[in-house]
Amino acid sequence: MTIFAESALLGSEWARNIRVIVEDGRIAQVEQGAQPKDHDIQVSVLLPALANLHSHAFQRAMAGMTETRVEGRESFWTWRDLMYRFLDRLTPDHIQSIAALAFLEMQEAGFASVGEFHYVHHQPGGQRYDSESELSQRIFAAAEQTGIGLTHLPVLYTYGGVEQQPLEGGQLRFGNRVDEYLNLLEACRDRLPLPDSAIGIAPHSLRATSAHDLREVLDHTTDGPVHIHIAEQVKEVQDVQNALGARPVEWLLNNADLNDRWCLIHATHMTDAETIAMARSGAVAGLCPITEANLGDGIFNGATYLPAQGTFGVGTDSNIRISAPEELRMLEYSQRLRDKARAVLVPEAGSVGQTLYCGAALGGAQALARKAGQIAPGYLADLVAIDRTHPTLCALKDDQVLDGLCFAAPNGLVTDLWSAGRHMVRGGRHIVRDAILPAYRTAMRDLLQNV
Ligand code: ZN
């Protein structure tokens, strides 16, 4: 397969009249100053597609249901209450149908791959399914149907709080001891759905695991990504400080060998010293700006982290909205509102949109252990094409296109998307949309009957 693009972003440089030759899901060759040939797929602007480094696919089904105020009880924790009520009802079929819709929407929105931080493992009440990997297999089926690049991140969730409280209520569906968890990992590893699928580990948070268990799991898994929720809520930071004697990021820096395998999700609450030390560690900051805004978490210390050469990527987390450009816009705008300044996340000079897009492309790919994030030979063909004839973009120069996309354009400018060379979005529509939407509507009717 060959793609001809009128313009394309190669590394951090724009080039014209590009032919990208794809073989076995990877970019085999990139020709510049070329002419289109007969069977080439022709697009306007070709970009490396972003990796969505953090998703809980099932939460897509709750989008729009938690935006009301309950007198006297309005917080992150009431959102979590509804999530737990959902968990009393979710069946494997529901989980598969919701994940398929979420993955489809991610691809239509410009994400070629997803890190699925998967923590629902058991039946309501905690009873085991016949297969320990039943619900992971439902995620795999959704990935196979949509063709999205999947890095599966089964979650270790053992305790109900930082003092090693027992699990209760909805949490019973998450729980595994370390030995059970390691069995689950092996079962998943044997069944990954697509050639480019990968697996990593995800100790849920310092609330839901212990220092001892974390060490044991890390000792057993010496390669692949390590994702953890780290410092999302102020209360979480205080709880960890009280129990472990250090702030969460500080504790990890002192007690784990933080390196480029790690992705710290919601590194929201960090001191400047933590921020700089984390940047130097090579770990990826897994930022989910739309969800963090929706849940009222706080603002990432980006103005310190990026100049310290910190690596970052973006994730859709709760999937309340699924849009790659919107994540980058929210990331920059939150910094502007806090600092009363413009163009905050460009350490020296240059386009904000391009700096954020290229940074998130490479950081997201690193977090998912995908060789992707740029258009170059040997890289996975995780690619997205956008429509430059749209009025918002037609007057912009090449090096303004990503500013237009991130700050000015409506959604829906994605014309085509490839996940490891699989051409899943064409003409702005996912090719299996007509199968996935009815299944999703049926699942939602069933799920909401008694919630
Ligand atoms: Zn999360």
mmCIF file of N, CA and C in Angstrom, residues 185-243:
data_model
loop_
_atom_site.group_PDB
_atom_site.id
_atom_site.type_symbol
_atom_site.label_atom_id
_atom_site.label_comp_id
_atom_site.label_asym_id
_atom_site.label_seq_id
_atom_site.Cartn_x
_atom_site.Cartn_y
_atom_site.Cartn_z
ATOM 1 N N LEU A 185 -1.671 -11.970 33.697
ATOM 2 C CA LEU A 185 -0.753 -11.386 32.712
ATOM 3 C C LEU A 185 -0.333 -12.420 31.677
ATOM 4 N N GLU A 186 0.014 -13.612 32.164
ATOM 5 C CA GLU A 186 0.454 -14.663 31.230
ATOM 6 C C GLU A 186 -0.674 -15.068 30.303
ATOM 7 N N ALA A 187 -1.883 -15.186 30.867
ATOM 8 C CA ALA A 187 -3.037 -15.571 30.044
ATOM 9 C C ALA A 187 -3.280 -14.531 28.955
ATOM 10 N N CYS A 188 -3.121 -13.268 29.302
ATOM 11 C CA CYS A 188 -3.333 -12.197 28.317
ATOM 12 C C CYS A 188 -2.233 -12.217 27.257
ATOM 13 N N ARG A 189 -1.028 -12.413 27.722
ATOM 14 C CA ARG A 189 0.119 -12.381 26.798
ATOM 15 C C ARG A 189 -0.058 -13.408 25.666
ATOM 16 N N ASP A 190 -0.680 -14.554 26.018
ATOM 17 C CA ASP A 190 -0.869 -15.623 25.029
ATOM 18 C C ASP A 190 -1.975 -15.334 24.034
ATOM 19 N N ARG A 191 -2.795 -14.324 24.299
ATOM 20 C CA ARG A 191 -3.991 -14.148 23.462
ATOM 21 C C ARG A 191 -4.068 -12.783 22.800
ATOM 22 N N LEU A 192 -2.982 -12.054 22.758
ATOM 23 C CA LEU A 192 -3.038 -10.689 22.199
ATOM 24 C C LEU A 192 -3.603 -10.713 20.776
ATOM 25 N N PRO A 193 -4.450 -9.727 20.435
ATOM 26 C CA PRO A 193 -5.269 -9.870 19.235
ATOM 27 C C PRO A 193 -4.587 -9.609 17.893
ATOM 28 N N LEU A 194 -3.625 -8.709 17.822
ATOM 29 C CA LEU A 194 -3.076 -8.293 16.530
ATOM 30 C C LEU A 194 -1.553 -8.303 16.615
ATOM 31 N N PRO A 195 -0.869 -8.407 15.470
ATOM 32 C CA PRO A 195 0.600 -8.555 15.519
ATOM 33 C C PRO A 195 1.303 -7.419 16.251
ATOM 34 N N ASP A 196 0.749 -6.222 16.214
ATOM 35 C CA ASP A 196 1.393 -5.078 16.863
ATOM 36 C C ASP A 196 0.866 -4.844 18.281
ATOM 37 N N SER A 197 -0.029 -5.701 18.764
ATOM 38 C CA SER A 197 -0.526 -5.526 20.138
ATOM 39 C C SER A 197 0.620 -5.760 21.130
ATOM 40 N N ALA A 198 0.539 -5.082 22.255
ATOM 41 C CA ALA A 198 1.583 -5.214 23.273
ATOM 42 C C ALA A 198 0.915 -5.333 24.638
ATOM 43 N N ILE A 199 1.707 -5.701 25.619
ATOM 44 C CA ILE A 199 1.166 -5.809 26.978
ATOM 45 C C ILE A 199 2.120 -5.138 27.964
ATOM 46 N N GLY A 200 1.541 -4.525 28.982
ATOM 47 C CA GLY A 200 2.348 -3.922 30.033
ATOM 48 C C GLY A 200 1.662 -4.178 31.364
ATOM 49 N N ILE A 201 2.212 -3.610 32.419
ATOM 50 C CA ILE A 201 1.596 -3.788 33.730
ATOM 51 C C ILE A 201 1.108 -2.439 34.251
ATOM 52 N N ALA A 202 0.099 -2.535 35.119
ATOM 53 C CA ALA A 202 -0.501 -1.314 35.640
ATOM 54 C C ALA A 202 -0.886 -1.490 37.112
ATOM 55 N N PRO A 203 0.079 -1.347 38.015
ATOM 56 C CA PRO A 203 -0.316 -1.221 39.418
ATOM 57 C C PRO A 203 -1.229 0.004 39.515
ATOM 58 N N HIS A 204 -2.463 -0.160 40.014
ATOM 59 C CA HIS A 204 -3.473 0.885 39.830
ATOM 60 C C HIS A 204 -3.039 2.250 40.358
ATOM 61 N N SER A 205 -2.522 2.243 41.590
ATOM 62 C CA SER A 205 -2.164 3.498 42.258
ATOM 63 C C SER A 205 -1.484 3.109 43.567
ATOM 64 N N LEU A 206 -0.930 4.092 44.247
ATOM 65 C CA LEU A 206 -0.353 3.769 45.567
ATOM 66 C C LEU A 206 -1.452 3.535 46.590
ATOM 67 N N ARG A 207 -2.703 3.915 46.245
ATOM 68 C CA ARG A 207 -3.855 3.607 47.109
ATOM 69 C C ARG A 207 -4.195 2.131 47.061
ATOM 70 N N ALA A 208 -4.101 1.533 45.858
ATOM 71 C CA ALA A 208 -4.672 0.202 45.627
ATOM 72 C C ALA A 208 -3.635 -0.911 45.594
ATOM 73 N N THR A 209 -2.370 -0.550 45.821
ATOM 74 C CA THR A 209 -1.348 -1.585 45.904
ATOM 75 C C THR A 209 -0.469 -1.263 47.116
ATOM 76 N N SER A 210 0.484 -2.129 47.413
ATOM 77 C CA SER A 210 1.379 -1.858 48.546
ATOM 78 C C SER A 210 2.816 -1.849 48.037
ATOM 79 N N ALA A 211 3.705 -1.313 48.825
ATOM 80 C CA ALA A 211 5.117 -1.261 48.432
ATOM 81 C C ALA A 211 5.635 -2.669 48.156
ATOM 82 N N HIS A 212 5.241 -3.599 49.014
ATOM 83 C CA HIS A 212 5.703 -4.983 48.868
ATOM 84 C C HIS A 212 5.188 -5.594 47.562
ATOM 85 N N ASP A 213 3.875 -5.429 47.297
ATOM 86 C CA ASP A 213 3.277 -6.019 46.093
ATOM 87 C C ASP A 213 3.844 -5.372 44.828
ATOM 88 N N LEU A 214 4.048 -4.084 44.898
ATOM 89 C CA LEU A 214 4.599 -3.360 43.744
ATOM 90 C C LEU A 214 5.980 -3.918 43.394
ATOM 91 N N ARG A 215 6.783 -4.103 44.418
ATOM 92 C CA ARG A 215 8.132 -4.638 44.216
ATOM 93 C C ARG A 215 8.074 -6.028 43.596
ATOM 94 N N GLU A 216 7.154 -6.850 44.109
ATOM 95 C CA GLU A 216 7.058 -8.229 43.624
ATOM 96 C C GLU A 216 6.667 -8.265 42.139
ATOM 97 N N VAL A 217 5.705 -7.440 41.775
ATOM 98 C CA VAL A 217 5.262 -7.428 40.369
ATOM 99 C C VAL A 217 6.377 -6.894 39.468
ATOM 100 N N LEU A 218 7.069 -5.863 39.923
ATOM 101 C CA LEU A 218 8.165 -5.311 39.109
ATOM 102 C C LEU A 218 9.292 -6.333 38.950
ATOM 103 N N ASP A 219 9.538 -7.125 39.996
ATOM 104 C CA ASP A 219 10.584 -8.137 39.902
ATOM 105 C C ASP A 219 10.246 -9.210 38.867
ATOM 106 N N HIS A 220 8.947 -9.445 38.658
ATOM 107 C CA HIS A 220 8.528 -10.488 37.725
ATOM 108 C C HIS A 220 8.401 -10.006 36.284
ATOM 109 N N THR A 221 8.399 -8.727 36.079
ATOM 110 C CA THR A 221 8.178 -8.209 34.723
ATOM 111 C C THR A 221 9.286 -7.222 34.397
ATOM 112 N N THR A 222 10.290 -7.710 33.739
ATOM 113 C CA THR A 222 11.489 -6.890 33.566
ATOM 114 C C THR A 222 11.495 -6.100 32.260
ATOM 115 N N ASP A 223 10.440 -6.267 31.461
ATOM 116 C CA ASP A 223 10.346 -5.387 30.299
ATOM 117 C C ASP A 223 8.886 -5.013 30.065
ATOM 118 N N GLY A 224 8.670 -4.106 29.103
ATOM 119 C CA GLY A 224 7.306 -3.636 28.807
ATOM 120 C C GLY A 224 6.942 -2.451 29.674
ATOM 121 N N PRO A 225 5.873 -1.756 29.273
ATOM 122 C CA PRO A 225 5.486 -0.537 29.983
ATOM 123 C C PRO A 225 4.955 -0.786 31.397
ATOM 124 N N VAL A 226 5.151 0.211 32.251
ATOM 125 C CA VAL A 226 4.597 0.212 33.608
ATOM 126 C C VAL A 226 3.795 1.506 33.774
ATOM 127 N N HIS A 227 2.492 1.356 33.934
ATOM 128 C CA HIS A 227 1.629 2.544 34.100
ATOM 129 C C HIS A 227 1.046 2.558 35.511
ATOM 130 N N ILE A 228 0.913 3.742 36.074
ATOM 131 C CA ILE A 228 0.312 3.874 37.411
ATOM 132 C C ILE A 228 -0.387 5.230 37.511
ATOM 133 N N HIS A 229 -1.579 5.246 38.139
ATOM 134 C CA HIS A 229 -2.199 6.525 38.514
ATOM 135 C C HIS A 229 -1.394 7.068 39.685
ATOM 136 N N ILE A 230 -0.972 8.322 39.633
ATOM 137 C CA ILE A 230 -0.030 8.704 40.682
ATOM 138 C C ILE A 230 -0.499 9.832 41.600
ATOM 139 N N ALA A 231 -0.896 10.961 41.071
ATOM 140 C CA ALA A 231 -1.193 12.090 41.976
ATOM 141 C C ALA A 231 -2.322 12.913 41.396
ATOM 142 N N GLU A 232 -3.507 12.295 41.311
ATOM 143 C CA GLU A 232 -4.622 12.925 40.612
ATOM 144 C C GLU A 232 -5.354 13.927 41.497
ATOM 145 N N GLN A 233 -5.594 13.528 42.731
ATOM 146 C CA GLN A 233 -6.421 14.328 43.629
ATOM 147 C C GLN A 233 -5.597 14.777 44.840
ATOM 148 N N VAL A 234 -5.919 15.958 45.340
ATOM 149 C CA VAL A 234 -5.204 16.485 46.513
ATOM 150 C C VAL A 234 -5.344 15.524 47.693
ATOM 151 N N LYS A 235 -6.549 14.969 47.854
ATOM 152 C CA LYS A 235 -6.781 14.057 48.974
ATOM 153 C C LYS A 235 -5.870 12.823 48.869
ATOM 154 N N GLU A 236 -5.665 12.374 47.632
ATOM 155 C CA GLU A 236 -4.806 11.212 47.407
ATOM 156 C C GLU A 236 -3.366 11.522 47.820
ATOM 157 N N VAL A 237 -2.907 12.728 47.481
ATOM 158 C CA VAL A 237 -1.546 13.130 47.850
ATOM 159 C C VAL A 237 -1.420 13.147 49.374
ATOM 160 N N GLN A 238 -2.437 13.700 50.041
ATOM 161 C CA GLN A 238 -2.387 13.766 51.519
ATOM 162 C C GLN A 238 -2.414 12.370 52.136
ATOM 163 N N ASP A 239 -3.274 11.494 51.603
ATOM 164 C CA ASP A 239 -3.371 10.131 52.137
ATOM 165 C C ASP A 239 -2.044 9.388 51.997
ATOM 166 N N VAL A 240 -1.421 9.533 50.831
ATOM 167 C CA VAL A 240 -0.145 8.836 50.605
ATOM 168 C C VAL A 240 0.932 9.421 51.513
ATOM 169 N N GLN A 241 0.916 10.733 51.640
ATOM 170 C CA GLN A 241 1.918 11.370 52.515
ATOM 171 C C GLN A 241 1.758 10.886 53.962
ATOM 172 N N ASN A 242 0.513 10.793 54.408
ATOM 173 C CA ASN A 242 0.280 10.334 55.787
ATOM 174 C C ASN A 242 0.711 8.888 55.971
ATOM 175 N N ALA A 243 0.417 8.048 54.987
ATOM 176 C CA ALA A 243 0.683 6.615 55.149
ATOM 177 C C ALA A 243 2.125 6.236 54.835
#
